[in-house]
Coordinates of C-alpha atoms and ligand atoms in Angstrom, one line a residue:
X1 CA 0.0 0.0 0.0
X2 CA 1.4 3.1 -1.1
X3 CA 1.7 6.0 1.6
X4 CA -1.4 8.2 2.2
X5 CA -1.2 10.3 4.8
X6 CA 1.3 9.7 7.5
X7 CA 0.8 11.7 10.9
X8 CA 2.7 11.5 13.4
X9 CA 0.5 11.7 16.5
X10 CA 2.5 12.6 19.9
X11 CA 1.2 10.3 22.5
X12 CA -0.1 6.7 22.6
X13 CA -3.5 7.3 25.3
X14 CA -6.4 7.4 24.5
X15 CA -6.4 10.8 22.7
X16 CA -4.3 9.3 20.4
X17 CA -6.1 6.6 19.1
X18 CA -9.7 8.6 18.7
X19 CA -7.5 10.9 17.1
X20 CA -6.1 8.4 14.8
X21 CA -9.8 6.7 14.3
X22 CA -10.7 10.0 13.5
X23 CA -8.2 10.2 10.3
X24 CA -9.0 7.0 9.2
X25 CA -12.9 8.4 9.5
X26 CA -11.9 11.7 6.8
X27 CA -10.2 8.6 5.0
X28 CA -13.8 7.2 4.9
X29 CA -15.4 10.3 4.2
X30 CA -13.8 10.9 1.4
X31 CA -14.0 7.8 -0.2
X32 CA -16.9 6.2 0.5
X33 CA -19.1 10.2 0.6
X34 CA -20.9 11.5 3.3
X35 CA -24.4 9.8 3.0
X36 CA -22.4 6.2 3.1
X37 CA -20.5 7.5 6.2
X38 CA -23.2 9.0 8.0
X39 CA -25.4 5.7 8.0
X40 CA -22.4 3.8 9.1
X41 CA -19.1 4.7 9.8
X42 CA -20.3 7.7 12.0
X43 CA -21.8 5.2 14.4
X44 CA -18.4 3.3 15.0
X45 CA -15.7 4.5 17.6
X46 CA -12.8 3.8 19.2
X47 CA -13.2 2.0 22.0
X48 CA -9.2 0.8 23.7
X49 CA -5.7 -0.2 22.6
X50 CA -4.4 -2.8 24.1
X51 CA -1.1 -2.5 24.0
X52 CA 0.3 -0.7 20.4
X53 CA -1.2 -3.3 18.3
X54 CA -4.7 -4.1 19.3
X55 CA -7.5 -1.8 18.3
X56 CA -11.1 -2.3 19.4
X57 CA -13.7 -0.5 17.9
X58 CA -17.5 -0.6 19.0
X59 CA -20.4 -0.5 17.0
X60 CA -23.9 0.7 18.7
X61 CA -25.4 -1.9 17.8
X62 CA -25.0 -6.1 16.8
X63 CA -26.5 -5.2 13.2
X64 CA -24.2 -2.3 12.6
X65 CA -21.2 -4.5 13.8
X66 CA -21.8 -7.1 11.5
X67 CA -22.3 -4.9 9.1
X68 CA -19.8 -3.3 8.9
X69 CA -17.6 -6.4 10.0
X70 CA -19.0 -8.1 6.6
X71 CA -18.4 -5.2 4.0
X72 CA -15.8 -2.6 5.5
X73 CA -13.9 -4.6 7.6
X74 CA -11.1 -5.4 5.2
X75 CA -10.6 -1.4 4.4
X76 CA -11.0 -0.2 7.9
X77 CA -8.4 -2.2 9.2
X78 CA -6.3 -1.5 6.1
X79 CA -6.4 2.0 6.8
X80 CA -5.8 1.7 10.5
X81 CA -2.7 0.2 9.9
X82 CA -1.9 2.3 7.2
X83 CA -1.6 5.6 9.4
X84 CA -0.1 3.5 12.4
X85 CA 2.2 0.8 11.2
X86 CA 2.4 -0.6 14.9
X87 CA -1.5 -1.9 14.6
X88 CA -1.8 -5.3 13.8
X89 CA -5.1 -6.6 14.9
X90 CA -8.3 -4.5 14.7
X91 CA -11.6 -6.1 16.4
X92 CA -15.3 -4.3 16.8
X93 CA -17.7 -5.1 19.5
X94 CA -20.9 -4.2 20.7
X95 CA -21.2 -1.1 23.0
X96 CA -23.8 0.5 23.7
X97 CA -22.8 4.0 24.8
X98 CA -24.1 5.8 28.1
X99 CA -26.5 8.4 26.8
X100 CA -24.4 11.4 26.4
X101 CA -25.1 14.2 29.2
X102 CA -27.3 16.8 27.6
X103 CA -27.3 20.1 28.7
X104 CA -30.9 21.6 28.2
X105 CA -30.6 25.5 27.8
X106 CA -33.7 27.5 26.8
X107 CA -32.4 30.1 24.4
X108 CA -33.2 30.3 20.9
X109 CA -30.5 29.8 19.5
X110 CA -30.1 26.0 20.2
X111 CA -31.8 23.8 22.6
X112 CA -29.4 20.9 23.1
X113 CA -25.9 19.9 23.3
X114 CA -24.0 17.2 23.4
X115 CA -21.2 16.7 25.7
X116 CA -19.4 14.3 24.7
X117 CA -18.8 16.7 21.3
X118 CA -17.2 18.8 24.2
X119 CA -13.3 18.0 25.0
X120 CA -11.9 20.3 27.6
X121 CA -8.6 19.5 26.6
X122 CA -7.4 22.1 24.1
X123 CA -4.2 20.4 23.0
X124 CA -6.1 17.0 21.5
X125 CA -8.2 19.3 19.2
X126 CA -4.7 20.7 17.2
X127 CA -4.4 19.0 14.0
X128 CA -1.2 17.8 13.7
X129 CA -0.8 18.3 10.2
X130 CA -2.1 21.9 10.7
X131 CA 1.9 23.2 11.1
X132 CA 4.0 25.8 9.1
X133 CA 6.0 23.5 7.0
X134 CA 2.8 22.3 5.6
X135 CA 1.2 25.7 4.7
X136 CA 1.8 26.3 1.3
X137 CA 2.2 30.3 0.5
X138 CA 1.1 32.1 -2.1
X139 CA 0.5 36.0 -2.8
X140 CA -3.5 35.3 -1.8
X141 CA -2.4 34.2 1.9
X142 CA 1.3 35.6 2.2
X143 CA 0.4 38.6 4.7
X144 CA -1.7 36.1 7.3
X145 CA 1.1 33.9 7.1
X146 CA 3.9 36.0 7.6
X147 CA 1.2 37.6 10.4
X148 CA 0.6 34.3 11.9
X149 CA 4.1 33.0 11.6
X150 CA 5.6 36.4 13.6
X151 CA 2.8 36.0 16.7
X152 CA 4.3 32.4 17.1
X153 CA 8.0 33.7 16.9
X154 CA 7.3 36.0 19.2
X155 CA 7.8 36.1 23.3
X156 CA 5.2 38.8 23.9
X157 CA 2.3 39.8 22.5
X158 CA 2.1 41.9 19.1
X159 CA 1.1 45.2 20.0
X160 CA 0.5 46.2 15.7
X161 CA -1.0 42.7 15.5
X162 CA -3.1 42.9 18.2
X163 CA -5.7 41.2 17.6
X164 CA -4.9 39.5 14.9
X165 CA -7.8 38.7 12.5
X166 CA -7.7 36.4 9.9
X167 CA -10.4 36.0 7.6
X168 CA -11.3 34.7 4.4
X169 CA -13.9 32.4 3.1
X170 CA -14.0 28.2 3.6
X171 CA -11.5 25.9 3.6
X172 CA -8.6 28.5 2.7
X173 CA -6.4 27.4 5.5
X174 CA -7.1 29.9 8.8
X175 CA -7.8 27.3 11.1
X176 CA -4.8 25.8 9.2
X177 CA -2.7 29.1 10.5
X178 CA -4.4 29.3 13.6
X179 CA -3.2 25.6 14.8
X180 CA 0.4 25.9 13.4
X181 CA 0.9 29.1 15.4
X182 CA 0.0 26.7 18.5
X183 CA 2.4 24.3 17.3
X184 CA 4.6 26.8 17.0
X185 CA 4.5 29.0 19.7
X186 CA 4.4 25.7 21.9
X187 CA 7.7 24.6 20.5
X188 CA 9.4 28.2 20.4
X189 CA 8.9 29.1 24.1
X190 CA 6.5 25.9 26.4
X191 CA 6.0 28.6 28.8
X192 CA 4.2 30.3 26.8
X193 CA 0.5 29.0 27.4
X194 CA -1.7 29.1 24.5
X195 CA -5.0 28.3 24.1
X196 CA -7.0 27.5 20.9
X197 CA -10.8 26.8 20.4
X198 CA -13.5 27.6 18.4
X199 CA -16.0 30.2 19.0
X200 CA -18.4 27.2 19.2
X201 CA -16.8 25.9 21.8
X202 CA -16.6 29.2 23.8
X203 CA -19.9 29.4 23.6
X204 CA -20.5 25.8 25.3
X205 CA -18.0 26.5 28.1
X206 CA -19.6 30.0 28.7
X207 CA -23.2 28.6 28.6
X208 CA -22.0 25.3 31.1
X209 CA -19.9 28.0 33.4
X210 CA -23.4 30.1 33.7
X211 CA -25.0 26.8 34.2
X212 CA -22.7 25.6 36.9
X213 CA -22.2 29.1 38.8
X214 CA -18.5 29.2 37.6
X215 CA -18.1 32.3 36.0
X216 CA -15.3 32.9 37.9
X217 CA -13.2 30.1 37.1
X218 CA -14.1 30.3 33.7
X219 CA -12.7 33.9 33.5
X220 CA -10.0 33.0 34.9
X221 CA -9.0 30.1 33.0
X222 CA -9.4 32.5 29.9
X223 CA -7.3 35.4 31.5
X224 CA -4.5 33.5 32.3
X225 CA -3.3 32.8 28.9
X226 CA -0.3 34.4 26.9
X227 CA -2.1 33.8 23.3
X228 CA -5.7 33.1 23.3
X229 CA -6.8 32.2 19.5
X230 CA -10.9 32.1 19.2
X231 CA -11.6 30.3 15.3
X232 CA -14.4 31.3 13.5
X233 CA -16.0 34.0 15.7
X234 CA -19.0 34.6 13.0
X235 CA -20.6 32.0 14.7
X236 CA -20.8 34.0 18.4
X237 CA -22.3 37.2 16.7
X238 CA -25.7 38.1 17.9
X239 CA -25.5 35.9 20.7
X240 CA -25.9 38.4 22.8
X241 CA -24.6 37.1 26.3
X242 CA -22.1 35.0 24.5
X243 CA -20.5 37.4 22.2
X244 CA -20.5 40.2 25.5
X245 CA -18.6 37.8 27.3
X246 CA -16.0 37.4 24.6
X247 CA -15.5 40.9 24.5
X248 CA -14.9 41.2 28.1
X249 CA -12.6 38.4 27.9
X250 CA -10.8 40.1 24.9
X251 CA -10.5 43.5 26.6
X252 CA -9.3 41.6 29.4
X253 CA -6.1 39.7 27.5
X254 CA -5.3 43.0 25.3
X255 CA -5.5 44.8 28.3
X256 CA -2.8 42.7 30.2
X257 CA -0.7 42.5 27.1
X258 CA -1.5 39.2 25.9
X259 CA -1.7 38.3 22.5
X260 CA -5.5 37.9 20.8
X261 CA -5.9 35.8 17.5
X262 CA -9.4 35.6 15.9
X263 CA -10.6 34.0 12.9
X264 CA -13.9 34.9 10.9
X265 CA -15.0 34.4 7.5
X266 CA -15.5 38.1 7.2
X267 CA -14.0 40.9 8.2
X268 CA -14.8 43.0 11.2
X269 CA -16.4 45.9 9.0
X270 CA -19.0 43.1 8.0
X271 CA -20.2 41.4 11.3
X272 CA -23.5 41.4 11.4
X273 CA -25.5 42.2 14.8
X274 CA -22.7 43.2 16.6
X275 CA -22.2 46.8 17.9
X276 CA -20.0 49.1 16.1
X277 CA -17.8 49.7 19.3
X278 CA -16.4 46.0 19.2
X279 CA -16.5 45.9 15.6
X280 CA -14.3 48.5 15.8
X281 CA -12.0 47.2 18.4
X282 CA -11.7 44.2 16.4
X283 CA -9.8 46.1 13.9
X284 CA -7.3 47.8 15.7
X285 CA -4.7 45.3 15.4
X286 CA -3.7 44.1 12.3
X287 CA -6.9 42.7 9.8
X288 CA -5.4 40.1 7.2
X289 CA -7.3 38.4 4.8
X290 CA -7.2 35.1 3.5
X291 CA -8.0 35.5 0.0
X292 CA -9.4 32.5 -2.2
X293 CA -6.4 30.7 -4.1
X294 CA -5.0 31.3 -7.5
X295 CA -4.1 28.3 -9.7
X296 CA -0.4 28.7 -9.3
X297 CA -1.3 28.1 -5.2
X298 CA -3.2 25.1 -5.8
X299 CA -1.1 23.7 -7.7
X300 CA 1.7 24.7 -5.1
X301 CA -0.4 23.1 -2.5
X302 CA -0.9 19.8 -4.4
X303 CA 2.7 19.0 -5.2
X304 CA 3.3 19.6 -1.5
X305 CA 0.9 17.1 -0.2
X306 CA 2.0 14.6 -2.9
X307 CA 5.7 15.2 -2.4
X308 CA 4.7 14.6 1.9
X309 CA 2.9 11.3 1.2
X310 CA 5.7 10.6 -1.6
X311 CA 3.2 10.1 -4.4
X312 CA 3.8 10.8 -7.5
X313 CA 0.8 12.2 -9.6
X314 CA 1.1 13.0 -13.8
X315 CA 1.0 16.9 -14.6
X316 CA -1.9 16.7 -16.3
X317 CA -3.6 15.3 -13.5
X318 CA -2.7 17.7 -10.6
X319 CA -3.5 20.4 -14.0
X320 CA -6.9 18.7 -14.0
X321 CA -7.6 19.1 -10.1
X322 CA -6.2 22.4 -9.7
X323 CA -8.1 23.9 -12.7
X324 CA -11.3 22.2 -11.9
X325 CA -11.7 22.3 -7.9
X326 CA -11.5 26.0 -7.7
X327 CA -13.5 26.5 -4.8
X328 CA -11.2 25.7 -1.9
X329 CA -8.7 24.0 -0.2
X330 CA -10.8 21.4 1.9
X331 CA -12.2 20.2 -1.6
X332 CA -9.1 19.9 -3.3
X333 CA -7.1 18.2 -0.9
X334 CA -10.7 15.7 -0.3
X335 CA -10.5 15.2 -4.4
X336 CA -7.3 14.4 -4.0
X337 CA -7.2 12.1 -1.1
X338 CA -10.4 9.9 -3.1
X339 CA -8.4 9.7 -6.0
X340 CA -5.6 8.5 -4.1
X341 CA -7.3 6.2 -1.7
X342 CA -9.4 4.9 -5.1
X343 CA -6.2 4.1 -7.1
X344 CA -4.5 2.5 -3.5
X345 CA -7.7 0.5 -3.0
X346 CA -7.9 -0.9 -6.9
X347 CA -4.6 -1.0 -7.4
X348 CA -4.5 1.2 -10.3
X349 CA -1.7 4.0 -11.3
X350 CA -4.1 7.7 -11.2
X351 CA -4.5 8.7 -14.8
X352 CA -6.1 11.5 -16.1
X353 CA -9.2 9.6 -17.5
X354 CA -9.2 7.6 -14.1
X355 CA -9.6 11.2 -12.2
X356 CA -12.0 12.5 -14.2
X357 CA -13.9 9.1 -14.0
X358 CA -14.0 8.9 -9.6
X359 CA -14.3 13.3 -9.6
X360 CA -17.5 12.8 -11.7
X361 CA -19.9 13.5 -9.4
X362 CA -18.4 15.7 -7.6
X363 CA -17.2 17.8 -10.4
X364 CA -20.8 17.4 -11.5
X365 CA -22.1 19.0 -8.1
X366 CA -19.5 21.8 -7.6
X367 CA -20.8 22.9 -11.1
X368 CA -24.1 24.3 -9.0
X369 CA -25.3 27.3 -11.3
X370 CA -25.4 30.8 -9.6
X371 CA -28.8 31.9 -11.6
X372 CA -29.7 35.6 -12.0
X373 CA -32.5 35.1 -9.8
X374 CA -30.2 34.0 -7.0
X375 CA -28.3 37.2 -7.1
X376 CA -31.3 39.2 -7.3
X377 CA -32.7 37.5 -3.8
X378 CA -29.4 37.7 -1.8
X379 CA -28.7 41.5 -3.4
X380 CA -32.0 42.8 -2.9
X381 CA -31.9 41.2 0.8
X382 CA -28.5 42.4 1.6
X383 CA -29.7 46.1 1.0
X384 CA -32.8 45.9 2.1
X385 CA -34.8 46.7 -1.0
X386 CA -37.1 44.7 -3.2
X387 CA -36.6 42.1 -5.8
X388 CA -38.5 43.4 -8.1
X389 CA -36.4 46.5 -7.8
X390 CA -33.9 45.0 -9.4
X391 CA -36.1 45.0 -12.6
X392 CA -37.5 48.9 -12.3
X393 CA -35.6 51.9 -13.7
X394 CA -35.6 53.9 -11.0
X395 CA -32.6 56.0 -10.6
X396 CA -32.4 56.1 -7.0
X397 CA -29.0 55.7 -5.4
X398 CA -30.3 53.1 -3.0
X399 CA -31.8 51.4 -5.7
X400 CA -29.6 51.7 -8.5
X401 CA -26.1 51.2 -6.9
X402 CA -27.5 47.8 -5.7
X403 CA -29.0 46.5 -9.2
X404 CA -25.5 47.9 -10.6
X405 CA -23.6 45.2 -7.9
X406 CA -26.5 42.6 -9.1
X407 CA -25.3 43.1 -12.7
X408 CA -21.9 42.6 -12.1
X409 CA -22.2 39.6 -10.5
X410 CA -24.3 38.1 -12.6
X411 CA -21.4 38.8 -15.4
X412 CA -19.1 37.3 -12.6
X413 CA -20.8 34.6 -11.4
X414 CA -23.1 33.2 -14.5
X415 CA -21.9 32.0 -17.9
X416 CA -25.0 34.9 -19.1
X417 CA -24.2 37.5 -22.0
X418 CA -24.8 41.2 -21.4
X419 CA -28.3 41.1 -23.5
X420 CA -29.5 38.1 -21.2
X421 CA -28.4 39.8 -18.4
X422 CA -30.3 43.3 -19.4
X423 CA -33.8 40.9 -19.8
X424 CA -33.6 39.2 -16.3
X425 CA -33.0 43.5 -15.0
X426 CA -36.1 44.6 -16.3
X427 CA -36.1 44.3 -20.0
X428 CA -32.6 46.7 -19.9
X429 CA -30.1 47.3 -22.9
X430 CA -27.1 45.7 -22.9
X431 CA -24.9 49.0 -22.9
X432 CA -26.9 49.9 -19.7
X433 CA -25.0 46.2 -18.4
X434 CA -21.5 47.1 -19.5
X435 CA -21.8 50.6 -18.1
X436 CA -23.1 49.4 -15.0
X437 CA -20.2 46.5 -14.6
X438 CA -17.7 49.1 -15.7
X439 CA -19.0 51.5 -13.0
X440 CA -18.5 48.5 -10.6
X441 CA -15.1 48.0 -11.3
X442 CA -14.2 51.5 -10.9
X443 CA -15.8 51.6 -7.6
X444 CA -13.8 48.6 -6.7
X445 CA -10.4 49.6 -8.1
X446 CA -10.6 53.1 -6.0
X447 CA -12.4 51.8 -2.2
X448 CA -11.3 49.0 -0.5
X449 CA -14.3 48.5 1.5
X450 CA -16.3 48.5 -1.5
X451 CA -14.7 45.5 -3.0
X452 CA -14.5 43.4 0.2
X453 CA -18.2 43.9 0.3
X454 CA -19.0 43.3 -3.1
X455 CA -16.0 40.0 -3.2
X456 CA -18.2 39.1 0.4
X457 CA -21.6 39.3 -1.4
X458 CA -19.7 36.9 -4.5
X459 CA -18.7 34.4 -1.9
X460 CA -21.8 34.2 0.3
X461 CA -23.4 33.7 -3.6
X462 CA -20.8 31.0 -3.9
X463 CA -20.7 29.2 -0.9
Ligands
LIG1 P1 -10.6 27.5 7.1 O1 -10.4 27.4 8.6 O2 -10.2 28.8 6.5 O3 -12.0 27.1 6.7 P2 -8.8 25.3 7.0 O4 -7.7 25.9 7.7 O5 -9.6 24.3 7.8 O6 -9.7 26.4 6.4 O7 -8.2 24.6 5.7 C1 -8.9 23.6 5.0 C2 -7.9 22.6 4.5 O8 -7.1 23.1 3.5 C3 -7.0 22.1 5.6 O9 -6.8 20.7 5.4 C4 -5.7 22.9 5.4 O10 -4.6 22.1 5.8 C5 -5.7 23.0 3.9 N1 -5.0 24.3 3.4 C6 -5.6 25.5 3.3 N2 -4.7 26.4 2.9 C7 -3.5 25.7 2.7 C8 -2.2 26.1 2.3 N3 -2.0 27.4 1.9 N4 -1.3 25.2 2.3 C9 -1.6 23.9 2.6 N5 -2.8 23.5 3.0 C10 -3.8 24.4 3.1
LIG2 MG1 -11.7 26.9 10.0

């Protein structure tokens, strides 16, 4: 079997190997989809090592075990072995789990969690493939790399970089940065504590803290960091208690000259229901954003990763991928890893006709057509005026500039001529399309916070 995806996980507990069934479970994911993996795989987890070379899985149920047993058995112990050479016997049982403790919270956001989703230790949820020396760079994410790279080089916080907030769309490698400055910063200086988590996450400790009457420990726990790092903090806003406490707790670390990294998938300016006081104070440090990758990076990032699990992949192919799975990294690298796990598992070298044969469907789906109509809805809504005002002639500012954004990005984002495009905004000429895209383009080329918004509107359209 040819190399995947070696890791080298630290230690051999417990952590380890959920951590190493949890590889072998993106392994799955990507090979067998997620419908397949939802039904089945899902439901199977690690249950002990004994020793280095005995793994024991459990299955929920006798009819999931023997499922499974009977049609996956031969590839889950196959990759098993494959990411930990040391395992040589892989066995599942029957194990019903303890219900999970639920914690039953009456807000409207979300009613019920799950516990065991919750690991309080912070250093089992780094990826350990998330490091430096893997992140490929590239003019679209040089600045939050060299950004990243000097907060984890660094003794003491940043005070230009402080916060410092990364942000960019999906899957182009922030939570990527965020872990390798961990890794980093952990190597650099131990002392140095550092804690990563995801807003998510803050959000359950805050809400089990309230629920527990341990506020204070909870504070404290937060305080007494060097570099606190908070991923994906779009997911706290307009949680009103949530995303107060935050705050507090990130006035608190700037305040005592600790270092504050944040990641969101847009940037402060665009934060939706939060108060322009924070928003603000979330820019004062330095604001870098991830921007979506160019071929040349994907291609970068491709050879990397084949040159790390020494496979070697025809031109054309890696060509193929890197022109056709445009959207992000996460996709690319999953496209990659089927192909790779197909060829490993049939025992065929990867051609270019075999690539384009196993990316079918997903080529097929990532070809999801924007329409006109779409851009209309999200436009309209984003400005707060009406669909059908994207068809009237009105010549009002509030009107007009937003129909003139809709028409770009319907040049942008659909394969539409200028004539089609003029019918779908109200029976318009298509000279009245090019002088609205050019007018666009202008606006973008001379305000920067005009073309974040506009590029934020193309990737909400996108995503
Ligand atoms: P985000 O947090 O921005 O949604 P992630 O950091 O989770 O994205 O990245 C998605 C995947 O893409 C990860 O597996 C990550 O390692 C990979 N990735 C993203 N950017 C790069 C890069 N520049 N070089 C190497 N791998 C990358
Ligand atoms: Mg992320």
């Amino acid at each position: 079997m040819k190399q995947l995806d070696r890791i080298v996980l630290q230690y051999k507990d417990g952590d380890y190997y959920a951590n190493l069934w949890k590889i072998v479970s993106r392994d799955l994911v990507s090979h067998y989809g997620e419908d397949l993996y939802k039904s089945w795989f899902s439901k199977i987890n690690f249950f002990e090592a004994i020793g280095e070379s005995e793994i024991i899985l459990s299955a929920p149920s006798n009819f999931i075990r023997d499922w499974i047993k009977s049609n996956y058995f031969d590839i889950i112990s196959k990759l098993l072995v494959h990411h930990d050479t040391k395992v040589k016997s892989v066995d599942i049982i029957t194990k019903e789990l303890p219900k999970s403790d639920v914690i039953v919270v009456t807000s409207n956001t979300f009613s019920l969690i799950d516990q065991n989703e919750i690991k309080d230790d912070t250093t089992a949820s780094l990826d350990p493939r998330f490091t430096f020396d893997n992140f490929v760079v590239g003019p679209p994410n040089e600045l939050a790399y060299a950004a990243s790279l000097a907060v984890a080089e660094s003794d003491e916080a940043i005070s230009k970089s402080n916060p410092l907030f990364l942000y960019g769309g999906v899957g182009l490698g922030k939570t990527h940065l965020m872990h390798a400055i961990a890794w980093h910063a952990n190597k650099k200086n131990p002392n140095r504590k550092v804690l990563y988590m995801s807003a998510e996450k803050f959000m359950y400790r805050f809400i089990k803290a309230l629920r527990n009457k341990d506020i204070m420990s909870f504070k404290e726990e937060f305080r007494s960091v060097d570099v606190l790092m908070i991923d994906d903090i779009q997911f706290i806003c307009g949680k009103e208690s949530t995303q107060e406490e935050f705050f507090h707790t990130f006035n608190a670390i700037i305040d005592n000259n600790k270092q504050m990294v944040i990641s969101c998938d847009r940037s402060p300016t665009d934060l939706d229901n939060v108060e322009d006081r924070i928003k603000s104070r979330l820019g004062w440090g330095l604001v870098a954003d991830v921007h979506s990758t160019t071929y040349e990076l994907r291609v970068g990032i491709l050879e990397s990763k084949l040159e790390r699990m020494n496979i070697k992949i025809s031109k054309p192919v890696i060509d193929f991928l890197a022109s056709k799975i445009t959207s992000n990294v996460r996709e690319l690298e999953g496209a990659l890893n089927k192909v790779i796990a197909h060829s490993t598992l049939v025992g065929r070298e990867i051609t270019l006709e075999s690539t384009q044969d196993i990316l079918r469907d997903l080529l097929r789906s990532n070809e999801r057509t924007i329409t006109i109509e779409d851009i209309h809805k999200k436009v309209a809504n984003r400005y707060n005026i009406k669909v059908s005002d994207m068809s009237s002639s009105s010549r009002l500012r509030s009107i007009a500039r937003p129909r003139q954004i809709a028409m770009y990005l319907s040049k942008t984002l659909t394969p539409k001529s200028l004539a089609d495009i003029g019918m779908k905004f109200g029976k318009k000429d298509h000279t009245t399309v090019m002088h609205a895209i050019k007018k666009i383009e202008t606006i973008m080329t001379s305000d920067p916070d005009f073309r974040e918004e506009v590029n934020l509107l193309s990737r909400i359209l996108q995503s």
